[in-house]
Short mmCIF file of C-alpha atoms and ligand atoms in Angstrom, two decimals:
data_model
loop_
_atom_site.label_atom_id
_atom_site.label_comp_id
_atom_site.label_asym_id
_atom_site.label_seq_id
_atom_site.Cartn_x
_atom_site.Cartn_y
_atom_site.Cartn_z
CA MET A 1 11.80 124.52 7.96
CA GLY A 2 10.56 120.92 7.81
CA ILE A 3 11.11 120.49 11.48
CA THR A 4 8.48 118.53 13.38
CA PRO A 5 8.68 117.87 17.07
CA LYS A 6 9.07 114.24 18.16
CA ILE A 7 5.88 112.45 19.07
CA SER A 8 6.20 110.66 22.37
CA SER A 9 3.64 108.37 23.95
CA ASP A 10 4.69 108.53 27.61
CA ASN A 11 8.01 109.95 28.67
CA LYS A 12 7.60 108.68 32.22
CA LEU A 13 6.90 105.10 31.14
CA MET A 14 10.46 104.44 30.04
CA GLU A 15 11.79 105.80 33.32
CA LYS A 16 9.42 103.49 35.20
CA VAL A 17 10.40 100.44 33.11
CA THR A 18 14.06 101.18 33.48
CA ALA A 19 13.69 101.59 37.23
CA LEU A 20 11.75 98.33 37.55
CA CYS A 21 14.46 96.49 35.57
CA LYS A 22 17.08 97.58 38.06
CA ARG A 23 14.97 97.24 41.19
CA ARG A 24 13.79 93.74 40.50
CA GLY A 25 16.71 92.27 38.67
CA PHE A 26 15.81 92.30 34.96
CA ILE A 27 18.56 94.49 33.59
CA PHE A 28 21.53 96.23 35.30
CA PRO A 29 23.93 98.80 33.86
CA GLY A 30 27.02 96.96 32.56
CA SER A 31 30.25 96.99 34.73
CA GLU A 32 28.39 99.19 37.25
CA ILE A 33 30.91 98.87 40.06
CA TYR A 34 33.53 100.48 37.80
CA GLY A 35 31.31 103.42 36.98
CA GLY A 36 29.61 101.57 34.13
CA LEU A 37 30.55 101.07 30.51
CA ALA A 38 28.47 103.38 28.33
CA ASN A 39 25.44 101.63 26.77
CA SER A 40 26.30 98.15 27.97
CA TRP A 41 23.71 96.22 29.94
CA ASP A 42 23.73 93.01 31.95
CA TYR A 43 20.66 90.82 32.16
CA GLY A 44 19.83 89.75 35.78
CA PRO A 45 17.96 86.72 37.08
CA TYR A 46 14.54 87.67 35.69
CA GLY A 47 16.01 89.35 32.58
CA VAL A 48 17.79 86.17 31.47
CA GLU A 49 14.63 84.11 32.04
CA LEU A 50 12.53 86.51 29.95
CA LYS A 51 15.20 86.62 27.23
CA ASN A 52 15.44 82.79 27.16
CA ASN A 53 11.62 82.53 26.96
CA ILE A 54 11.50 84.93 24.00
CA LYS A 55 14.22 82.94 22.26
CA LYS A 56 12.46 79.71 23.05
CA ALA A 57 9.10 80.96 21.70
CA TRP A 58 10.89 82.12 18.51
CA TRP A 59 12.81 78.87 18.09
CA GLU A 60 9.74 76.74 18.80
CA SER A 61 7.53 78.50 16.21
CA ASN A 62 10.20 78.72 13.55
CA VAL A 63 12.21 75.56 13.96
CA TYR A 64 10.39 72.91 16.06
CA LEU A 65 6.90 73.50 14.73
CA ARG A 66 7.95 73.59 11.04
CA ASN A 67 9.44 70.91 8.86
CA ASP A 68 11.36 73.23 6.57
CA ILE A 69 13.68 75.30 8.81
CA TYR A 70 16.94 74.03 10.29
CA GLY A 71 18.67 75.55 13.28
CA MET A 72 22.28 76.72 13.23
CA ASP A 73 24.91 78.24 15.44
CA ALA A 74 27.74 79.74 13.37
CA ALA A 75 31.00 81.35 14.65
CA ILE A 76 30.96 84.99 15.63
CA ILE A 77 34.40 85.54 14.03
CA MET A 78 34.29 84.72 10.32
CA HIS A 79 36.86 84.76 7.52
CA PRO A 80 37.51 88.43 6.64
CA LYS A 81 36.57 87.79 3.03
CA THR A 82 32.99 87.20 4.22
CA TRP A 83 32.62 90.89 4.85
CA GLU A 84 34.06 91.89 1.47
CA ALA A 85 31.55 89.55 -0.21
CA SER A 86 28.61 90.74 1.91
CA GLY A 87 29.33 94.35 1.17
CA HIS A 88 29.94 95.27 4.78
CA ILE A 89 33.46 96.54 4.22
CA LYS A 90 32.23 98.91 1.52
CA ASN A 91 28.73 99.79 2.63
CA PHE A 92 28.26 99.14 6.33
CA SER A 93 28.94 102.69 7.43
CA ASP A 94 27.08 105.71 8.75
CA PRO A 95 27.57 109.33 7.64
CA VAL A 96 28.94 111.33 10.57
CA ILE A 97 29.67 114.98 11.44
CA LYS A 98 32.48 115.79 13.83
CA CYS A 99 32.04 118.69 16.14
CA SER A 100 35.18 120.80 15.93
CA ALA A 101 34.76 122.07 19.52
CA CYS A 102 34.03 118.96 21.61
CA GLY A 103 34.97 116.23 19.18
CA ALA A 104 31.60 114.42 19.34
CA LEU A 105 30.67 112.25 16.39
CA ILE A 106 27.09 112.65 15.36
CA ARG A 107 25.21 110.70 12.71
CA SER A 108 24.31 113.29 10.10
CA ASP A 109 20.89 111.72 9.47
CA LYS A 110 20.09 111.77 13.20
CA VAL A 111 21.42 115.20 14.19
CA TRP A 112 17.93 116.68 14.90
CA ASP A 113 16.82 113.63 16.84
CA GLU A 114 19.92 114.11 18.98
CA ILE A 115 19.26 117.84 19.41
CA TRP A 116 15.68 117.39 20.35
CA ASN A 117 16.70 115.00 23.08
CA SER A 118 19.72 116.95 24.31
CA PRO A 119 19.56 118.40 27.86
CA TRP A 120 20.40 121.93 26.65
CA PHE A 121 17.72 121.99 23.95
CA LEU A 122 14.99 120.65 26.28
CA SER A 123 16.00 123.26 28.87
CA LEU A 124 16.01 126.04 26.23
CA ARG A 125 12.59 125.01 24.98
CA GLU A 126 11.26 125.10 28.49
CA THR A 127 12.60 128.60 28.96
CA LEU A 128 10.96 129.76 25.72
CA SER A 129 7.58 128.27 26.49
CA GLY A 130 4.81 130.71 27.40
CA GLU A 131 4.85 134.47 26.97
CA LYS A 132 8.18 135.37 28.50
CA ASP A 133 10.39 138.37 27.76
CA SER A 134 13.99 138.16 26.63
CA SER A 135 15.36 138.50 30.19
CA TYR A 136 14.53 134.81 30.67
CA LEU A 137 16.59 133.92 27.64
CA LEU A 138 19.53 136.01 28.94
CA ARG A 139 19.32 134.36 32.35
CA TRP A 140 19.12 130.96 30.73
CA ALA A 141 22.28 131.75 28.70
CA GLN A 142 24.14 132.89 31.81
CA HIS A 143 23.15 129.94 34.00
CA GLU A 144 21.76 126.66 32.53
CA GLY A 145 23.16 127.41 29.07
CA LYS A 146 26.65 127.99 30.47
CA LYS A 147 26.57 124.53 32.12
CA LEU A 148 24.78 122.56 29.47
CA SER A 149 25.94 124.07 26.13
CA PRO A 150 28.94 126.32 26.66
CA ASN A 151 29.67 126.59 22.97
CA LEU A 152 26.24 127.80 21.88
CA SER A 153 26.51 131.25 20.51
CA LEU A 154 23.55 132.35 22.65
CA VAL A 155 25.77 131.48 25.60
CA LYS A 156 29.03 132.87 24.24
CA ASP A 157 27.64 136.03 22.78
CA PRO A 158 24.10 136.49 24.19
CA GLU A 159 23.36 140.07 23.20
CA VAL A 160 24.23 139.75 19.50
CA THR A 161 22.53 136.39 19.13
CA MET A 162 19.43 137.56 20.96
CA SER A 163 19.09 140.63 18.78
CA TRP A 164 18.95 138.65 15.55
CA MET A 165 16.83 135.98 17.15
CA ALA A 166 14.37 138.76 17.85
CA ASP A 167 14.60 139.96 14.24
CA LEU A 168 13.89 136.46 12.91
CA HIS A 169 11.06 135.97 15.32
CA HIS A 170 9.54 139.15 14.09
CA THR A 171 10.06 138.19 10.43
CA PHE A 172 8.43 134.77 10.87
CA HIS A 173 5.67 136.02 13.22
CA GLY A 174 2.39 134.51 12.14
CA VAL A 175 4.07 131.92 9.88
CA ASP A 176 3.28 128.33 10.71
CA LEU A 177 6.63 127.69 12.36
CA ASP A 178 7.49 126.06 15.63
CA PHE A 179 9.64 128.92 16.97
CA LYS A 180 10.81 126.90 19.95
CA ASN A 181 12.41 124.27 17.67
CA PHE A 182 13.73 126.80 15.34
CA ALA A 183 15.27 128.66 18.23
CA GLY A 184 17.64 125.74 18.85
CA MET A 185 19.03 126.33 15.44
CA ILE A 186 19.25 130.07 15.38
CA ALA A 187 20.61 130.22 18.91
CA CYS A 188 23.78 128.63 17.69
CA SER A 189 25.02 131.22 15.27
CA SER A 190 25.71 134.87 15.93
CA SER A 191 26.30 135.63 12.28
CA GLY A 192 22.62 135.81 11.47
CA VAL A 193 22.85 132.62 9.33
CA PRO A 194 21.08 129.70 11.09
CA LYS A 195 23.42 126.80 11.73
CA THR A 196 22.98 123.28 13.11
CA PRO A 197 24.18 123.11 16.72
CA CYS A 198 26.13 120.30 18.22
CA PRO A 199 23.74 118.27 20.44
CA ILE A 200 26.48 117.94 23.05
CA CYS A 201 28.07 121.41 23.36
CA GLY A 202 26.02 123.73 21.15
CA ASN A 203 28.85 124.69 18.82
CA ALA A 204 27.91 125.28 15.19
CA LEU A 205 28.50 121.96 13.28
CA PRO A 206 30.42 121.93 9.99
CA ASP A 207 28.52 121.33 6.78
CA THR A 208 30.76 118.47 5.68
CA CYS A 209 30.37 114.85 6.83
CA THR A 210 32.47 111.69 6.51
CA SER A 211 31.54 108.08 6.86
CA VAL A 212 32.69 105.54 9.44
CA ASN A 213 32.49 101.75 9.24
CA LEU A 214 30.45 100.20 12.01
CA MET A 215 32.19 96.79 12.33
CA LEU A 216 34.10 96.07 15.48
CA GLU A 217 37.69 94.95 14.82
CA THR A 218 39.76 92.54 16.78
CA TYR A 219 42.92 90.42 16.26
CA LEU A 220 43.11 86.67 15.95
CA GLY A 221 46.35 85.49 17.58
CA PRO A 222 48.18 86.36 20.79
CA VAL A 223 50.73 88.77 19.30
CA LYS A 224 48.96 91.76 17.80
CA GLU A 225 51.78 92.65 15.29
CA THR A 226 51.54 89.28 13.56
CA ALA A 227 47.88 88.52 14.24
CA GLU A 228 45.24 88.57 11.61
CA GLN A 229 42.75 91.46 11.69
CA VAL A 230 39.17 90.17 11.87
CA PHE A 231 35.73 91.50 12.66
CA LEU A 232 33.07 90.52 15.20
CA ARG A 233 30.03 89.77 13.11
CA PRO A 234 27.58 92.67 12.67
CA GLU A 235 24.80 90.20 11.84
CA THR A 236 24.27 86.47 12.22
CA ALA A 237 22.95 86.19 8.63
CA GLN A 238 26.35 85.67 6.91
CA GLY A 239 27.00 82.54 9.03
CA MET A 240 23.96 81.01 7.36
CA PHE A 241 24.74 82.03 3.78
CA VAL A 242 28.29 80.62 3.98
CA ASN A 243 26.84 77.29 5.18
CA PHE A 244 24.24 76.95 2.40
CA ALA A 245 26.24 74.26 0.51
CA ASN A 246 26.88 72.34 3.82
CA ILE A 247 23.13 72.22 4.47
CA LEU A 248 22.41 71.06 0.92
CA ASP A 249 24.99 68.30 1.23
CA SER A 250 24.15 67.20 4.76
CA ARG A 251 20.32 67.54 4.93
CA HIS A 252 19.30 67.42 1.18
CA PRO A 253 16.43 69.87 1.59
CA LYS A 254 14.02 70.75 -1.22
CA LEU A 255 13.10 74.37 -1.87
CA PRO A 256 11.69 76.25 -0.09
CA PHE A 257 13.64 75.76 3.14
CA GLY A 258 15.22 77.98 5.72
CA LEU A 259 17.98 78.32 8.29
CA ALA A 260 17.48 79.90 11.70
CA GLN A 261 20.02 81.33 14.13
CA ILE A 262 20.03 83.17 17.36
CA GLY A 263 23.27 84.83 18.56
CA LYS A 264 25.29 87.86 19.45
CA SER A 265 26.14 90.55 16.92
CA PHE A 266 28.28 93.65 17.32
CA ARG A 267 28.14 97.12 15.80
CA ASN A 268 30.15 100.21 16.63
CA GLU A 269 27.01 102.34 16.73
CA ILE A 270 27.68 106.04 16.67
CA THR A 271 24.72 106.95 18.83
CA PRO A 272 23.67 104.02 20.95
CA GLY A 273 20.89 104.71 23.48
CA ASN A 274 17.33 104.43 24.57
CA PHE A 275 18.19 101.86 27.21
CA THR A 276 18.76 98.51 25.50
CA PHE A 277 17.22 99.61 22.22
CA ARG A 278 20.46 100.44 20.45
CA THR A 279 23.65 98.94 21.84
CA ARG A 280 27.02 97.88 20.46
CA GLU A 281 26.65 94.31 21.60
CA PHE A 282 23.24 92.74 21.06
CA GLU A 283 21.47 89.51 20.12
CA GLN A 284 19.66 88.72 16.86
CA MET A 285 17.15 86.08 15.83
CA GLU A 286 17.41 85.63 12.08
CA ILE A 287 15.92 83.35 9.45
CA GLU A 288 17.25 82.99 5.92
CA TYR A 289 14.48 81.35 3.92
CA PHE A 290 15.53 80.08 0.47
CA CYS A 291 12.92 79.85 -2.31
CA ARG A 292 12.45 79.78 -6.05
CA PRO A 293 12.98 83.23 -7.63
CA GLU A 294 9.45 83.19 -9.06
CA ASP A 295 7.95 82.56 -5.61
CA SER A 296 9.91 85.21 -3.73
CA ASP A 297 7.20 87.97 -3.72
CA LYS A 298 4.61 85.52 -2.42
CA VAL A 299 6.91 84.05 0.21
CA TYR A 300 7.92 87.53 1.41
CA GLU A 301 4.25 88.45 1.94
CA GLU A 302 3.69 85.16 3.82
CA TRP A 303 6.63 85.90 6.19
CA VAL A 304 5.19 89.36 7.01
CA GLU A 305 2.00 87.58 8.07
CA ILE A 306 3.79 84.86 10.04
CA ARG A 307 5.85 87.44 12.01
CA LYS A 308 2.78 89.59 12.64
CA LYS A 309 1.01 86.62 14.13
CA TRP A 310 4.00 85.73 16.32
CA TYR A 311 4.08 89.13 18.02
CA LEU A 312 0.33 89.26 18.45
CA ASP A 313 0.05 85.69 19.77
CA LEU A 314 2.60 86.59 22.48
CA GLY A 315 0.43 89.38 23.58
CA ILE A 316 1.76 92.61 22.03
CA LYS A 317 -1.11 95.04 21.92
CA PRO A 318 -2.18 95.44 18.28
CA GLU A 319 -2.27 99.26 18.57
CA ASN A 320 1.40 99.28 19.57
CA ILE A 321 2.70 97.42 16.56
CA ARG A 322 2.80 98.31 12.88
CA PHE A 323 4.29 96.92 9.68
CA ARG A 324 5.90 99.64 7.58
CA ARG A 325 6.98 98.98 4.07
CA HIS A 326 10.24 100.63 2.91
CA ALA A 327 10.16 103.19 0.22
CA GLU A 328 12.47 102.45 -2.81
CA ASP A 329 15.10 104.94 -1.63
CA GLU A 330 15.10 103.49 1.92
CA LEU A 331 16.16 99.97 0.88
CA ALA A 332 19.53 98.53 1.89
CA HIS A 333 21.96 97.79 -0.95
CA TYR A 334 21.04 94.07 -0.91
CA ALA A 335 17.24 94.35 -0.62
CA LYS A 336 14.49 94.21 -3.25
CA ALA A 337 11.77 94.89 -0.64
CA CYS A 338 11.61 95.31 3.09
CA THR A 339 8.96 95.64 5.81
CA ASP A 340 9.87 96.93 9.24
CA VAL A 341 8.08 95.66 12.23
CA GLU A 342 7.77 98.72 14.45
CA TYR A 343 6.75 99.09 18.01
CA PHE A 344 5.38 102.26 19.66
CA PHE A 345 8.05 102.80 22.32
CA PRO A 346 7.71 105.70 24.79
CA TRP A 347 9.89 107.78 22.44
CA GLY A 348 7.93 106.94 19.28
CA TRP A 349 7.70 104.23 16.58
CA SER A 350 10.95 102.25 16.25
CA GLU A 351 12.13 99.11 14.52
CA LEU A 352 11.91 95.65 16.17
CA GLU A 353 12.59 93.52 13.11
CA GLY A 354 13.11 93.86 9.41
CA ILE A 355 11.58 91.36 6.90
CA ALA A 356 13.62 91.68 3.69
CA ASN A 357 13.50 90.17 0.21
CA ARG A 358 17.24 89.87 -0.41
CA ALA A 359 16.80 88.16 -3.81
CA ASP A 360 19.92 86.30 -4.95
CA PHE A 361 22.44 88.91 -3.75
CA ASP A 362 24.04 86.93 -0.94
CA LEU A 363 24.53 83.51 -2.54
CA LYS A 364 25.87 85.10 -5.75
CA GLN A 365 28.33 87.29 -3.85
CA HIS A 366 29.65 84.41 -1.72
CA ALA A 367 29.90 82.17 -4.80
CA GLU A 368 31.93 84.85 -6.58
CA TYR A 369 34.27 85.62 -3.61
CA SER A 370 34.77 81.96 -2.52
CA GLY A 371 34.84 80.34 -5.99
CA ARG A 372 32.36 77.71 -4.67
CA ASP A 373 29.22 76.60 -6.39
CA LEU A 374 26.36 77.93 -4.32
CA THR A 375 23.54 77.12 -6.73
CA TYR A 376 20.63 74.74 -6.10
CA PHE A 377 20.09 71.83 -8.49
CA ASP A 378 16.49 71.18 -9.48
CA ALA A 379 16.35 67.47 -10.17
CA VAL A 380 12.99 67.72 -11.98
CA GLU A 381 13.82 70.51 -14.38
CA LYS A 382 17.45 69.48 -14.43
CA LYS A 383 18.78 73.01 -13.96
CA ARG A 384 20.90 74.98 -11.49
CA PHE A 385 19.96 78.42 -10.14
CA PHE A 386 20.58 80.78 -7.20
CA PRO A 387 17.61 80.56 -4.84
CA HIS A 388 16.21 83.91 -3.63
CA ILE A 389 16.19 84.69 0.12
CA ILE A 390 13.51 86.14 2.38
CA GLU A 391 15.02 87.23 5.71
CA PRO A 392 12.98 88.00 8.84
CA SER A 393 15.59 89.51 11.09
CA GLY A 394 14.76 90.60 14.66
CA GLY A 395 16.65 91.78 17.74
CA VAL A 396 16.22 89.86 20.99
CA ASP A 397 16.92 92.87 23.18
CA ARG A 398 14.52 95.17 21.38
CA CYS A 399 11.91 92.51 21.41
CA LEU A 400 12.39 92.08 25.21
CA LEU A 401 12.17 95.86 25.70
CA ALA A 402 8.92 95.93 23.68
CA PHE A 403 7.40 93.02 25.63
CA LEU A 404 8.36 94.62 28.92
CA THR A 405 7.00 98.06 27.99
CA ASP A 406 3.81 96.57 26.65
CA ALA A 407 3.24 94.50 29.74
CA TYR A 408 3.83 97.30 32.24
CA HIS A 409 0.65 98.23 34.08
CA GLU A 410 -0.16 100.39 37.05
CA GLU A 411 -3.51 100.05 38.79
CA GLN A 412 -5.11 101.53 41.79
CA VAL A 413 -5.88 98.96 44.45
CA LYS A 414 -7.56 100.67 47.39
CA GLU A 415 -4.96 103.28 48.60
CA ASP A 416 -2.15 101.59 46.76
CA THR A 417 -0.69 101.53 43.26
CA ARG A 418 -0.14 97.97 42.09
CA VAL A 419 2.59 97.62 39.47
CA VAL A 420 2.07 94.43 37.46
CA LEU A 421 3.78 92.98 34.40
CA ARG A 422 1.07 91.33 32.37
CA LEU A 423 3.52 89.21 30.39
CA ASN A 424 2.19 86.39 28.26
CA ALA A 425 2.28 83.01 30.11
CA LYS A 426 4.94 81.71 27.81
CA LEU A 427 7.17 84.71 28.43
CA ALA A 428 6.68 85.24 32.18
CA PRO A 429 10.04 84.55 33.86
CA VAL A 430 8.40 82.81 36.85
CA LYS A 431 5.26 80.71 36.53
CA ALA A 432 4.62 80.11 40.22
CA ALA A 433 5.88 81.48 43.56
CA VAL A 434 5.32 79.46 46.71
CA LEU A 435 5.00 81.71 49.74
CA PRO A 436 4.70 80.64 53.39
CA LEU A 437 2.41 82.88 55.41
CA LEU A 438 4.54 82.44 58.50
CA LYS A 439 8.26 81.85 58.01
CA ASN A 440 8.92 80.86 61.63
CA ARG A 441 6.58 77.88 61.62
CA ASP A 442 8.60 74.88 60.46
CA GLU A 443 5.58 72.82 59.34
CA ILE A 444 4.38 75.69 57.02
CA VAL A 445 7.88 76.32 55.69
CA GLY A 446 8.38 72.55 55.15
CA ILE A 447 5.18 72.20 53.12
CA ALA A 448 5.96 75.29 51.07
CA LYS A 449 9.49 74.18 50.28
CA LYS A 450 8.33 70.70 49.39
CA LEU A 451 5.61 72.12 47.02
CA SER A 452 8.04 74.51 45.32
CA GLY A 453 10.44 71.58 44.81
CA GLU A 454 7.69 69.57 43.17
CA LEU A 455 6.67 72.50 40.91
CA LYS A 456 10.29 73.24 39.90
CA LYS A 457 10.39 69.86 38.13
CA LYS A 458 7.61 71.11 35.75
CA MET A 459 8.08 74.84 35.47
CA ASN A 460 10.12 77.76 36.67
CA ALA A 461 8.88 78.08 40.25
CA VAL A 462 10.40 79.86 43.26
CA TYR A 463 10.12 79.80 47.04
CA ASP A 464 10.21 83.14 48.84
CA ASP A 465 9.90 83.97 52.48
CA THR A 466 11.92 87.15 52.59
CA ALA A 467 9.07 89.53 53.47
CA ASN A 468 5.48 89.71 54.66
CA ILE A 469 2.80 88.35 52.32
CA GLY A 470 1.65 91.80 51.09
CA LYS A 471 5.21 92.67 50.02
CA LEU A 472 5.80 89.24 48.48
CA TYR A 473 2.64 89.54 46.30
CA ARG A 474 3.76 92.94 45.21
CA ARG A 475 7.22 91.79 44.24
CA GLN A 476 5.82 88.82 42.27
CA ASP A 477 3.35 91.06 40.46
CA GLU A 478 6.16 93.39 39.46
CA VAL A 479 8.07 90.57 37.80
CA GLY A 480 4.97 89.05 36.16
CA THR A 481 4.75 85.84 38.16
CA LEU A 482 1.58 84.06 37.01
CA PHE A 483 0.50 82.40 40.22
CA CYS A 484 1.23 82.94 43.92
CA VAL A 485 0.61 79.88 46.10
CA THR A 486 0.28 80.62 49.78
CA VAL A 487 0.69 78.02 52.47
CA ASP A 488 -1.02 79.16 55.76
CA MET A 489 -2.06 77.75 59.16
CA GLU A 490 -5.23 76.18 57.68
CA THR A 491 -3.07 74.23 55.26
CA LEU A 492 -1.86 72.20 58.27
CA ALA A 493 -5.39 71.07 58.96
CA ASP A 494 -7.04 70.92 55.50
CA LYS A 495 -4.05 70.26 53.25
CA GLN A 496 -5.23 73.06 50.95
CA VAL A 497 -3.46 76.14 49.71
CA THR A 498 -4.51 79.49 48.26
CA VAL A 499 -3.64 80.13 44.61
CA ARG A 500 -3.77 83.74 43.53
CA ASP A 501 -4.00 84.70 39.88
CA ARG A 502 -1.69 87.59 38.83
CA ASP A 503 -4.10 89.44 36.51
CA SER A 504 -7.49 89.02 38.27
CA MET A 505 -5.99 88.78 41.79
CA GLN A 506 -8.73 86.21 42.42
CA GLN A 507 -7.92 83.54 44.96
CA VAL A 508 -8.98 79.96 44.99
CA ARG A 509 -8.44 77.31 47.63
CA ILE A 510 -7.35 73.98 46.18
CA PRO A 511 -5.86 70.73 47.61
CA LEU A 512 -2.07 70.64 47.72
CA GLU A 513 -1.81 67.62 45.47
CA ASN A 514 -3.76 69.46 42.71
CA VAL A 515 -1.60 72.59 42.56
CA GLU A 516 0.76 71.43 39.82
CA LYS A 517 -2.09 70.23 37.61
CA TYR A 518 -4.12 73.38 38.23
CA ILE A 519 -1.21 75.62 37.21
CA SER A 520 -0.04 73.45 34.30
CA ASP A 521 -3.66 73.45 32.90
CA LYS A 522 -3.79 77.24 33.03
CA LEU A 523 -0.41 77.55 31.34
N1 LIG B 1 20.67 90.64 8.55
C1 LIG B 1 19.90 91.84 8.48
C2 LIG B 1 20.13 92.76 9.56
O1 LIG B 1 20.98 92.54 10.41
P1 LIG B 1 19.23 94.97 10.60
O2 LIG B 1 17.98 95.71 10.35
O3 LIG B 1 20.49 95.70 10.52
O4 LIG B 1 19.24 93.76 9.61
C3 LIG B 1 18.11 93.38 12.35
O5 LIG B 1 19.14 94.29 12.01
C4 LIG B 1 17.57 93.64 13.77
O6 LIG B 1 18.67 93.48 14.63
C5 LIG B 1 16.97 94.99 13.97
O7 LIG B 1 15.62 95.06 13.57
C6 LIG B 1 17.08 95.14 15.47
O8 LIG B 1 16.03 94.42 16.15
C7 LIG B 1 18.41 94.41 15.75
N2 LIG B 1 19.46 95.35 15.93
C8 LIG B 1 20.23 95.91 14.93
N3 LIG B 1 21.10 96.79 15.40
C9 LIG B 1 20.96 96.79 16.77
C10 LIG B 1 21.55 97.45 17.86
N4 LIG B 1 22.61 98.30 17.66
N5 LIG B 1 21.14 97.24 19.09
C11 LIG B 1 20.11 96.42 19.33
N6 LIG B 1 19.53 95.69 18.31
C12 LIG B 1 19.92 95.93 17.09
#
C-alpha cells in the first residue's frame, strides 16, 4: 500500500512548548478575545525579543560581517507584472481536492498527512490497537465515530462496511501491511473498493483535483470597483530582483555580491498548522547572491556550508538538523539545485530554509517583462551577461520555533521539575534579571532598581519583584534569562550581590560595581 506511519520524536514536547509560549508571553493565539483567527499568532514581550535577536544574528552575519552583501527593505505590494514575470501567477498553486460533503479543501499531496493527524483517525487507530473483537469497532462507529467523522461509511453503514473490512483483513492476514493505517482507508467505502477518506468528515474524496493559487489578493485604492487588484508578496525575493539595476547604479558592486532582506510574506496556505510552522502571514530572511554563471555550483556549495555553520553556532543540536538535497523531480520551476535545511520537530523532519541555485531565471524574466536591461557589464572582459543567483531563503517564525523547541529542557531538581530554555546567549530574550530578596525593604529595592537601570544601558535586563525568589528563578529559567542577580540583606552591608547562572545554577557573590562587567564578559 506504500503507507508508512509518521515518525514522531515527542508528541508531548510540542504541547509543552506551546503552553510555555502562552504562559510566559512568547506567542499568543491571534485575536484571541474574538475567539481567535485560525492559524494567526501574535508575538508577546519575550517572543518579539527572541524574534528580533534571531533577525539581528542573521543580519549581523550576512550583512554587517561581510563586505559583499547589501541590506534592503522593499515594498510588500509590488507591481502586478512582477508576479507574471516571476511565474507566481502561473505556477504558485497547490493541487487540491474538495470534499463534496463538508466542502473542505485538502492538498492532494498531503491528504494522508492530514488523515494521520485527524482526530477521527487517531481515535479509530486507538480502537483497533490490541486484540479486540469487532464489537469495539461497532461501538466506536456509534459513539466517537458519529461525533468525529459522521460521513465515514463505517459510521453511516457499519454492518456492511465491517463485513468487507473483515474480508480484507482476512485476505491480507500475514502480509506486511499496517492494518490500522489501512483501516482508515477501507472504513470509508462500503462498496468494497478502498477510497481515500476526507480528513475532516470521513466522506470518500473524489479522484479529481484542481489547483488554487496561493497569493493573497487585495485592492489598491479606496473604491474597490475602480481600484487595482494587487497581491501581497508571497516571498521577499522579488523585491531584490527588481532592484538589481538600482544596486548596480548606486553601489557599483563587482560580482559576486548579494542583497539581503527580512520582511513579511503572505500565502493563502491550504493547510496551515503545526503552531507557527505554517501560517498565512509569516516573516522571511532571504539572500539573493549574484555570481558568475561558471562559479554558481561552487558558490551554492559554499552557501550550504555558511548556513550550516550559522545554525550550529547559534546552538541548534547537530542531531536535530540535516541538509537534504532535492531530487530532480522535486525542484521548483526556477531552480537548478536546492538543499533544504530541515529540523527534527516533534512531528518529524520539516523545512526551515531552502538554499537554491536559481541560475539566471529571475533576472532574465524581469528583463523580458520590464523591457529593462538587467545584465551585468564585465569591464575586464568587456561583455554583458545575466549573473546567476544563489538564494538562501529561511523563515523567521520556523527558525524561532526550532530554536525554542531545541532549547526546551526539563530537569529534576530535588522534588521539583525545573523547566529551562537553554537558548544561546545571543538569542536569549533577557540577559539579566535583577531580583530583590525582600520587596518591602526600600534600601534593597532601591539598590536592585538602580542596578537594573545600569544594566539596561548595556543589555536587555529586567527588574522583577512580583513573587518570592524561588518563583522568580523559575520564571526566569522558563524564558531563558542568562543571569539572575539577587540583592539581599547582606548587600546592604557588603555591597555584594549573588549572580546565578541559568545553566549550571551556580551562584557567585560579586561586588555590585562588577556586575555589568561580569555579565558582559560572559556574553
Ligand atoms: N524565495 C524562495 C522561497 O520563498 P520557500 O521555500 O517557498 O522559498 C522559504 O520559502 C522559507 O520561508 C521556507 O523555508 C520557510 O522557512 C518559510 N515559509 C514559507 N512558507 C511559510 C509559511 N506558510 N509559514 C511559515 N514560514 C514559511
